[in-house]
Short mmCIF file of C-alpha atoms in Angstrom, two decimals:
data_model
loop_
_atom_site.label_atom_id
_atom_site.label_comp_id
_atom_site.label_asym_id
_atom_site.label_seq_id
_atom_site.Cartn_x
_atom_site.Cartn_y
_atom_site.Cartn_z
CA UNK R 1 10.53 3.05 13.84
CA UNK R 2 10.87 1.60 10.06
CA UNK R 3 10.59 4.12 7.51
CA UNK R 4 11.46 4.08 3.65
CA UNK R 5 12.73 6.51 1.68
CA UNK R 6 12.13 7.13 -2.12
CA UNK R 7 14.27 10.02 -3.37
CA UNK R 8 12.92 10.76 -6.94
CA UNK R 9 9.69 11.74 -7.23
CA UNK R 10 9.55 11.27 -11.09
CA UNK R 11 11.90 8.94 -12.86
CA UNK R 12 11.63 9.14 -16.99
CA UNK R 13 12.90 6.79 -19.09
CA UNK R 14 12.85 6.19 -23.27
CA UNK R 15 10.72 2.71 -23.97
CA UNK R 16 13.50 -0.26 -24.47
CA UNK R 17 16.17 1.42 -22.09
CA UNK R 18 16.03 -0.10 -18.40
CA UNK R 19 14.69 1.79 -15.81
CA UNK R 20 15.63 1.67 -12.27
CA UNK R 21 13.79 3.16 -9.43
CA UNK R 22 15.43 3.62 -5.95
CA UNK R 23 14.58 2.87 -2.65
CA UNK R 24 16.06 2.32 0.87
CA UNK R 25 14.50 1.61 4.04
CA UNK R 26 15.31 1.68 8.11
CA UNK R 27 14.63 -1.31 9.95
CA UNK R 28 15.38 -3.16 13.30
CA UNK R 29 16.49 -6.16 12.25
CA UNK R 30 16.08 -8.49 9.29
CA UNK R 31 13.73 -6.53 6.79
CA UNK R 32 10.67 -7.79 4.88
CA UNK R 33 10.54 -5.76 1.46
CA UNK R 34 8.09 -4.96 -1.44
CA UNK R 35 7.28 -3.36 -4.46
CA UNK R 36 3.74 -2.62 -5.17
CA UNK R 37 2.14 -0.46 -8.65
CA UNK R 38 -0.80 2.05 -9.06
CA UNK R 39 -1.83 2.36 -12.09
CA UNK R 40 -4.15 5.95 -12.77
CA UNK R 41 -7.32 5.33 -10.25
CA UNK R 42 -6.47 1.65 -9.52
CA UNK R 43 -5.64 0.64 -5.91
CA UNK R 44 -2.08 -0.91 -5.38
CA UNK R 45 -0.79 -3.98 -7.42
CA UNK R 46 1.63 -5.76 -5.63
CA UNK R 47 4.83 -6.66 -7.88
CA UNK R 48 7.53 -8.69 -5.72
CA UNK R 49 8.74 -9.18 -2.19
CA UNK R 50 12.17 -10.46 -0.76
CA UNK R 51 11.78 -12.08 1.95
CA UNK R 52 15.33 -13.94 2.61
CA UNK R 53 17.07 -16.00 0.03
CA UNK R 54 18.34 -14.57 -2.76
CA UNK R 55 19.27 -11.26 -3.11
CA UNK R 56 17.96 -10.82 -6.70
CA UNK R 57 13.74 -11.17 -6.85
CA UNK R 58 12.06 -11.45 -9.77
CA UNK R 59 8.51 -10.26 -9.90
CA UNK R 60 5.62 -9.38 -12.10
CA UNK R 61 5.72 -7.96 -15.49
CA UNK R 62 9.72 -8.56 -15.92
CA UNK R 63 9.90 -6.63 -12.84
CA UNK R 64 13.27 -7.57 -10.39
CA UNK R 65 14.48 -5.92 -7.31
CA UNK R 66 18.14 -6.37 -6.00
CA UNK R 67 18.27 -6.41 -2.28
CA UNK R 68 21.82 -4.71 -1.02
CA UNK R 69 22.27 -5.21 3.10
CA UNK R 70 24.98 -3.42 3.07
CA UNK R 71 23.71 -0.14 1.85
CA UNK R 72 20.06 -0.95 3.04
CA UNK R 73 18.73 -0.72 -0.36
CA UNK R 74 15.99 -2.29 -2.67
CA UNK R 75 15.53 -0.76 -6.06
CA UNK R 76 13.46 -1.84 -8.83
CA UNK R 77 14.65 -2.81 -12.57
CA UNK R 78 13.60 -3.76 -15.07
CA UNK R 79 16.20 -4.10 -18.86
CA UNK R 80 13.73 -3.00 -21.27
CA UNK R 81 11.09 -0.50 -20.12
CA UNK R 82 7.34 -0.49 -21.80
CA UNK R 83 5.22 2.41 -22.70
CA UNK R 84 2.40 0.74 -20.12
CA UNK R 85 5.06 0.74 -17.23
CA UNK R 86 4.28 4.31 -16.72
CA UNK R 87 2.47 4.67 -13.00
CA UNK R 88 3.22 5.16 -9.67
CA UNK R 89 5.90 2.86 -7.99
CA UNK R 90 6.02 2.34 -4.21
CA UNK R 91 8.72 0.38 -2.09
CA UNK R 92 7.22 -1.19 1.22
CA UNK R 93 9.21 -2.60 4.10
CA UNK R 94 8.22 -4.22 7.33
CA UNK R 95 10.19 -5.73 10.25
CA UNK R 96 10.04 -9.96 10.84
CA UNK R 97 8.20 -9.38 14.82
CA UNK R 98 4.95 -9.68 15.70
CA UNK R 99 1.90 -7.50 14.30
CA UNK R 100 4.80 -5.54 12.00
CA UNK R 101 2.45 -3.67 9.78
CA UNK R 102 3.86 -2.49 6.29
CA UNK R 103 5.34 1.11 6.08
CA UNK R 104 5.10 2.54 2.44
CA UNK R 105 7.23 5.11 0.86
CA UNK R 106 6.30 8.07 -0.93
CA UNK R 107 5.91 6.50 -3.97
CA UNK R 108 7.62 7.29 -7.43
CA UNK R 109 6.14 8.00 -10.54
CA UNK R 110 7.66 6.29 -13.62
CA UNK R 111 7.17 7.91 -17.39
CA UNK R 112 7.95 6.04 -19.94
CA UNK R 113 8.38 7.76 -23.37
CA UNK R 114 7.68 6.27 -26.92
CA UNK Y 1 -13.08 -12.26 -8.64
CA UNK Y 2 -14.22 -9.85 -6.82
CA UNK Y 3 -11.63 -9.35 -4.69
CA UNK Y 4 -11.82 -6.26 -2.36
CA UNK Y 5 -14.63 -3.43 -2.84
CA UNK Y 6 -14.99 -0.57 -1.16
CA UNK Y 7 -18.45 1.56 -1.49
CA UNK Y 8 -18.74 4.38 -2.20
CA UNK Y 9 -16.50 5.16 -4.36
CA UNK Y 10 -16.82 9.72 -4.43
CA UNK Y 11 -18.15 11.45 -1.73
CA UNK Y 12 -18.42 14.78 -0.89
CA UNK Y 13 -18.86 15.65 2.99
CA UNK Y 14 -19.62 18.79 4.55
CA UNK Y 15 -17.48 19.86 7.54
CA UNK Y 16 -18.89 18.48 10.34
CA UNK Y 17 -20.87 15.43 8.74
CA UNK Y 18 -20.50 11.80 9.18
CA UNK Y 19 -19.60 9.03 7.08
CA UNK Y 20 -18.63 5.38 6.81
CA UNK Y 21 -16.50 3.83 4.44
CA UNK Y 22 -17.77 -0.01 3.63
CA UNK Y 23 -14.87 -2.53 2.89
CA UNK Y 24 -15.98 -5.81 1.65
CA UNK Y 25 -13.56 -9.07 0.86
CA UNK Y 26 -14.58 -12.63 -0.49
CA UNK Y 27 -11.00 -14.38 0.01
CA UNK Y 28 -11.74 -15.39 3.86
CA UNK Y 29 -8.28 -13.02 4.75
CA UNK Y 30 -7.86 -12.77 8.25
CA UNK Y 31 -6.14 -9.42 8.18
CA UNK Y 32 -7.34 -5.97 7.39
CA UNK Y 33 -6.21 -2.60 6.44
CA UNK Y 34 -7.19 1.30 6.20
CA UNK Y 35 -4.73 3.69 3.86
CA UNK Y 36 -5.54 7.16 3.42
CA UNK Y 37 -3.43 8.59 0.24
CA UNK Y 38 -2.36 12.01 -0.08
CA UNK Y 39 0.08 13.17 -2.82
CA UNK Y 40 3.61 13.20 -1.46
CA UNK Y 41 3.09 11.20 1.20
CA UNK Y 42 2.42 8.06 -0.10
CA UNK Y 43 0.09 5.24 2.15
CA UNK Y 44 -0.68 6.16 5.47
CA UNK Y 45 -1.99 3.54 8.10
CA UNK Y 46 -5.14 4.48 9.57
CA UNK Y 47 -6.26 1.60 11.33
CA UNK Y 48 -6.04 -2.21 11.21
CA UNK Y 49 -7.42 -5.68 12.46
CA UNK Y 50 -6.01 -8.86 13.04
CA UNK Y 51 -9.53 -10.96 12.99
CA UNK Y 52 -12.73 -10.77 13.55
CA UNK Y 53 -13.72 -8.75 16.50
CA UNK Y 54 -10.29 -6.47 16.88
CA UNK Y 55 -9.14 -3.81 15.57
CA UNK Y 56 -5.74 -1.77 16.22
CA UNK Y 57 -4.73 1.92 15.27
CA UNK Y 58 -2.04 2.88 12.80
CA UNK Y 59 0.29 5.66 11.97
CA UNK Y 60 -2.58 8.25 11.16
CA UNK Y 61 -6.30 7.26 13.84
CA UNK Y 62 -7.19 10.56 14.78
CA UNK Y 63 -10.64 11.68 13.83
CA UNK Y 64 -11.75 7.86 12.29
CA UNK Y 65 -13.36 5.03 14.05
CA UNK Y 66 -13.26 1.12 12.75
CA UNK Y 67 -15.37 -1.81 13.08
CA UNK Y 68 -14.57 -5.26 12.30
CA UNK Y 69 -18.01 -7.11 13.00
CA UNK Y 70 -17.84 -9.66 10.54
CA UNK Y 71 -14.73 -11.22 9.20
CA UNK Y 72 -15.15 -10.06 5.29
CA UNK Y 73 -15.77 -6.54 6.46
CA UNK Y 74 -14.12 -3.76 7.84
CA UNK Y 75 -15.86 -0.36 8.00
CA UNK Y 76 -14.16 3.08 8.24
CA UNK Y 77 -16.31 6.18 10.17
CA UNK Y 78 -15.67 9.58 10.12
CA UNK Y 79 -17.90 10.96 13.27
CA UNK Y 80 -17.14 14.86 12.16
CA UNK Y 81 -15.53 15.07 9.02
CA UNK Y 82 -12.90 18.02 8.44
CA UNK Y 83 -10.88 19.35 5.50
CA UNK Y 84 -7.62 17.45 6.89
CA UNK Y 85 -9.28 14.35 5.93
CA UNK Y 86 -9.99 14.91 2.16
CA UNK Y 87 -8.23 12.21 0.71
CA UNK Y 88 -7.98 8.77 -1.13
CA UNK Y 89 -8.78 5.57 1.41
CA UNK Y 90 -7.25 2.41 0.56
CA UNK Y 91 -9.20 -0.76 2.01
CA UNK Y 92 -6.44 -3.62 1.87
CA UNK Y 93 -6.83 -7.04 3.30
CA UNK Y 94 -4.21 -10.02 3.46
CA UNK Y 95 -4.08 -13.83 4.30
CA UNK Y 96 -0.96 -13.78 6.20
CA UNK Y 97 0.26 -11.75 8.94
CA UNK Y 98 2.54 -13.16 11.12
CA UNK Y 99 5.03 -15.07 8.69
CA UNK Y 100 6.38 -12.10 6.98
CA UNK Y 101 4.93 -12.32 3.83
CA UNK Y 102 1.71 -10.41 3.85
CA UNK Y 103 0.62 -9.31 0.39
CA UNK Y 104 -1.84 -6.82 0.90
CA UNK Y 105 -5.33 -7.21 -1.99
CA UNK Y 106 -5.98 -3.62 -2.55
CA UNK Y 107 -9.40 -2.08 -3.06
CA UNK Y 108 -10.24 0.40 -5.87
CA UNK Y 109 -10.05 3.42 -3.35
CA UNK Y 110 -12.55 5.80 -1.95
CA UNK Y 111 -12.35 9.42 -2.89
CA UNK Y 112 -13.62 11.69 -0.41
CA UNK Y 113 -13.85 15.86 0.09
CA UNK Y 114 -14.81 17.44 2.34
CA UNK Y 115 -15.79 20.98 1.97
#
């Protein structure tokens, strides 16, 4: 079973400093991964994806994700955080067969301070 | 664009009653989606379909029923409604399945309680 695991439920961060917010994921195989945004009573934005390629993605909204094999990880960054960044994060992964359907994670909320 | 819409947007069920959640898309996606959101535990599947017709059950089916008629919509019932299910549902839809790269198009969301 795939499964993804985000282990801060809050992350705050002071506007201009870079934020990063963690996730890592269980997968057979090659994993598809993605970042998607809620913003307060909004449905889900989504942000990026990595697919294969490059390990670095860049996304929406100066948005990137680093994808790390090795430790089965794919957090989000950005270097200079905004005030309007604040909402709720979630990190996505599916595997590459058949009718794979996405598997979210609990979702992280990001504060950004003035 | 409208995108995906979901109607209604609030309801509040009695234990026991019935409901349907209507999801609606305009972008001719092939592939649809039920989420139920609960704090801490993030998106839950409910159920999905692959085209017109089909429909498939996700992480979470118990006590909902789906119906996939007509390609742009995808309707969510409740035949008894209980506490357990007061929640957020997510209506999602997405062009691509197969090759990997499925971006799910989120609806709004549909609050429901149920007393």
């Amino acid at each position: 079973a795939q499964s993804v695991a985000q282990p801060e439920d809050q992350v705050n961060v002071a506007e201009g400093n870079p934020l990063t917010v963690k996730c890592t994921y269980s997968v057979s195989g090659n994993p598809y991964l993605f970042w998607y945004v809620q913003y307060p009573n909004r449905g889900l934005q989504f942000l990026l994806k990595y697919i294969t390629g490059d390990n670095l993605v860049k996304g929406s909204y100066g948005f990137e994700a680093e994808f790390n094999k090795s430790q089965t990880a794919f957090h989000l960054k950005k270097p200079s955080a905004l005030v309007s960044d604040s909402a709720l994060y979630f990190c996505a992964v599916r595997g590459i067969s058949g009718y794979s359907t996405l598997t979210f994670g609990k979702g992280t909320m990001l504060l950004v301070s003035p | 664009n409208a995108g995906v819409t979901q109607t209604p947007k609030f309801r509040v069920l009695k234990t026991g009653q019935s409901m349907t959640l209507l999801c609606a898309q305009d972008m001719n996606h092939e592939y649809m989606y039920w989420y139920r959101q609960d704090p801490g535990m993030g998106l839950r599947l409910i159920h999905y379909s692959v085209g017109e017709g089909t429909t498939a059950k996700g992480e979470v089916p118990d006590g909902y029923n789906v119906s996939r008629l007509k390609k742009q919509n995808f309707l969510l019932g409740l035949e008894s409604a209980a506490p357990s299910q007061t929640s957020v549902y997510f209506c999602a839809s997405s062009y691509s399945f197969l090759v990997g790269a499925n971006v799910l198009t989120f609806g709004a969301g549909s609050r429901l309680t149920v007393l």
